[in-house]
Coordinates of C-alpha atoms in Angstrom, one line a residue:
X67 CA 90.5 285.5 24.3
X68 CA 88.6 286.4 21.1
X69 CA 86.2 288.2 23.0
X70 CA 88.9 290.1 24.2
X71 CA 90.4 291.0 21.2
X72 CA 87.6 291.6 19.8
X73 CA 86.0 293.9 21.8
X74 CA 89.7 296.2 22.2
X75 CA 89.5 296.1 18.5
X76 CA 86.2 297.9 18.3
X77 CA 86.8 300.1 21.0
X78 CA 90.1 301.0 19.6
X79 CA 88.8 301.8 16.7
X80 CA 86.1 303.9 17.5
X81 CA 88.6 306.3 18.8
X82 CA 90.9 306.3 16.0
X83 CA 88.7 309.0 14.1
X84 CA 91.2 311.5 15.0
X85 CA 93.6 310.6 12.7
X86 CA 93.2 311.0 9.1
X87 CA 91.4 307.8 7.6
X88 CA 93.5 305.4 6.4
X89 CA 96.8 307.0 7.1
X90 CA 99.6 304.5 9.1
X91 CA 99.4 306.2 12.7
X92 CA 95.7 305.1 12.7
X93 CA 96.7 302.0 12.1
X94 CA 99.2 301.9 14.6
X95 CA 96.7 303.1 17.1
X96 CA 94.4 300.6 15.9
X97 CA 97.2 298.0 16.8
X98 CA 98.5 299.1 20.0
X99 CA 95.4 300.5 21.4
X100 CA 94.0 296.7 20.4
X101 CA 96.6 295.0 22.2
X102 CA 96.3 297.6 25.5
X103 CA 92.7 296.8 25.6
X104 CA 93.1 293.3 25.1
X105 CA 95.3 292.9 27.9
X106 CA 93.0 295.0 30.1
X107 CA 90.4 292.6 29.9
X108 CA 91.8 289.6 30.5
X109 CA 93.2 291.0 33.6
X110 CA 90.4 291.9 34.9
X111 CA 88.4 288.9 33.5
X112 CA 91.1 286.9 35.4
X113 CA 90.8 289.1 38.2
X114 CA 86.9 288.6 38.6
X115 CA 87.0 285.2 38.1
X116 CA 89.5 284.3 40.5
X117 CA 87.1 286.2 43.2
X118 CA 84.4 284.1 41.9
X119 CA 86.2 280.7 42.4
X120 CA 86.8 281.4 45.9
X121 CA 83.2 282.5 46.6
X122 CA 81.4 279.9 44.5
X123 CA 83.2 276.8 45.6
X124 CA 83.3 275.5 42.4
X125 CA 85.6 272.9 41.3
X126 CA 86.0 272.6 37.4
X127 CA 86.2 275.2 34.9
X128 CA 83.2 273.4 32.8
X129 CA 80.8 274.1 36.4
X130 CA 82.2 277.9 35.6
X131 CA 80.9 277.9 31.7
X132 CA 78.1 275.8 33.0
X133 CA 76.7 278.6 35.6
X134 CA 77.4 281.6 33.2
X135 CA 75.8 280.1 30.3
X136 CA 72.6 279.2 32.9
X137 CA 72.8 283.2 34.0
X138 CA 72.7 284.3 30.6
X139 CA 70.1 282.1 29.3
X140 CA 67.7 282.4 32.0
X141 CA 68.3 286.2 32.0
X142 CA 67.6 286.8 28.2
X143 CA 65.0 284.2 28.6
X144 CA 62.7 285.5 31.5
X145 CA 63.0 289.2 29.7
X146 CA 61.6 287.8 26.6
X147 CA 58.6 286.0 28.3
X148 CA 57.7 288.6 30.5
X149 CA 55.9 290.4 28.0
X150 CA 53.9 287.8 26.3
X151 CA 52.9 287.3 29.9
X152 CA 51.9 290.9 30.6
X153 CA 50.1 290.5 27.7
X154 CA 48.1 287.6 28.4
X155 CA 46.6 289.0 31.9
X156 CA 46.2 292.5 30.0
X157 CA 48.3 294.4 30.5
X158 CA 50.2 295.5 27.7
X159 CA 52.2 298.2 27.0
X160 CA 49.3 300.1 25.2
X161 CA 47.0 299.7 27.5
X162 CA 48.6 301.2 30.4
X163 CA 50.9 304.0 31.3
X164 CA 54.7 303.3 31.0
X165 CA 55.1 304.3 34.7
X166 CA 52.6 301.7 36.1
X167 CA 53.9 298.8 33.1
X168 CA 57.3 298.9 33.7
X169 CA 57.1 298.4 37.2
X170 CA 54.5 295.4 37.1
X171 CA 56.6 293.8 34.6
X172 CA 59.8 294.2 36.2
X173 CA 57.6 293.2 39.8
X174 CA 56.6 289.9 36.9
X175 CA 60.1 289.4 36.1
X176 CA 61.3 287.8 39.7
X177 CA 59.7 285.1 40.5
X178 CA 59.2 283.8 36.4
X179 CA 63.6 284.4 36.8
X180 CA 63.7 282.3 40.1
X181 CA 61.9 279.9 38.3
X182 CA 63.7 279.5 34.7
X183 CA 66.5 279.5 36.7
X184 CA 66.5 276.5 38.4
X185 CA 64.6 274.8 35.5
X186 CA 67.6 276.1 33.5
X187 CA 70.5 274.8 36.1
X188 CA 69.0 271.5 36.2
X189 CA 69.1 271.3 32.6
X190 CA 72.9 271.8 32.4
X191 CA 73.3 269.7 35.8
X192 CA 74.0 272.8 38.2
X193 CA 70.8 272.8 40.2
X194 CA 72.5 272.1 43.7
X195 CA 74.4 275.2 43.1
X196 CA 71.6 277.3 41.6
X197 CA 69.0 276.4 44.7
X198 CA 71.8 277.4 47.7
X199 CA 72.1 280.4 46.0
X200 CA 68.6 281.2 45.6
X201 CA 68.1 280.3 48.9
X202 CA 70.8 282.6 50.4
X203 CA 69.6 285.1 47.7
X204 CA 65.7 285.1 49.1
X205 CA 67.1 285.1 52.7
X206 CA 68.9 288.3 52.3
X207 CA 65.7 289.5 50.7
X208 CA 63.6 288.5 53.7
X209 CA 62.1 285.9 52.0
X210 CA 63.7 283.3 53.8
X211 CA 60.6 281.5 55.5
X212 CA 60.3 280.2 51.6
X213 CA 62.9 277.7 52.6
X214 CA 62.2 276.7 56.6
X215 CA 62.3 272.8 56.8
X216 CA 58.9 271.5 58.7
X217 CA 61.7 270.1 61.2
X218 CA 62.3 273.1 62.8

């Protein structure tokens, strides 16, 4: 909700430099255009995460918070290792063109993601979750045969 307001606040006020600094319309832009904003994104935060619940199967809010906070951390986490890593085998932005290294590092990215991912979900207790849906995730990417059970 903070969040919301927050970010309606900045927008709104961003586009209040129209009106002459300071003066009480821009301050009742400020407000109302806040509060418009606000609402916005709740309804569609509400919106997407109804859509969510029904896809994800997940019972409690907390295994909502859990799976975001595991996005976002492995996310911000597999960017900022990716380039030590590039590093380390030589390849650094320096070194090579900016055509070939952004490529290789994005190509690097993948699999350290699809592993900090289900480190990271078995950390906050959401690796059952996180492994179906790398598994359906791989499978739609043809890489399916990484998960064939021996039994078949």
């Amino acid at each position: 909700m903070l969040l919301a307001l927050g970010s309606g606040l900045l927008i709104a006020s961003r586009f209040s430099d129209s009106f002459e600094s300071g003066s009480i319309e821009q301050l009742i832009f400020i407000v109302v255009a806040t509060l418009v904003l606000t609402y916005i994104f709740i309804k569609v935060s509400l919106f997407f995460f109804n859509k969510l619940k029904n896809r994800w199967l997940l019972e409690y809010r907390w295994e909502f918070i859990a799976v975001f906070i595991v996005f976002a951390i492995t996310g911000s986490t597999a960017g900022r290792i990716s380039s030590p890593v590039m590093e380390f085998i030589g390849l650094d932005y320096e070194s090579i063109s900016g055509w070939l290294y952004w490529p290789l590092r994005i190509i690097l990215i993948f699999p350290l993601y699809q592993i900090l991912l289900l480190i990271v979900a078995w950390i906050f207790g959401q690796y059952k979750f996180f492994y179906s849906f790398e598994k359906k995730m791989l499978s739609r990417m043809g890489l399916g045969f990484l998960f064939k059970s021996k039994t078949e």
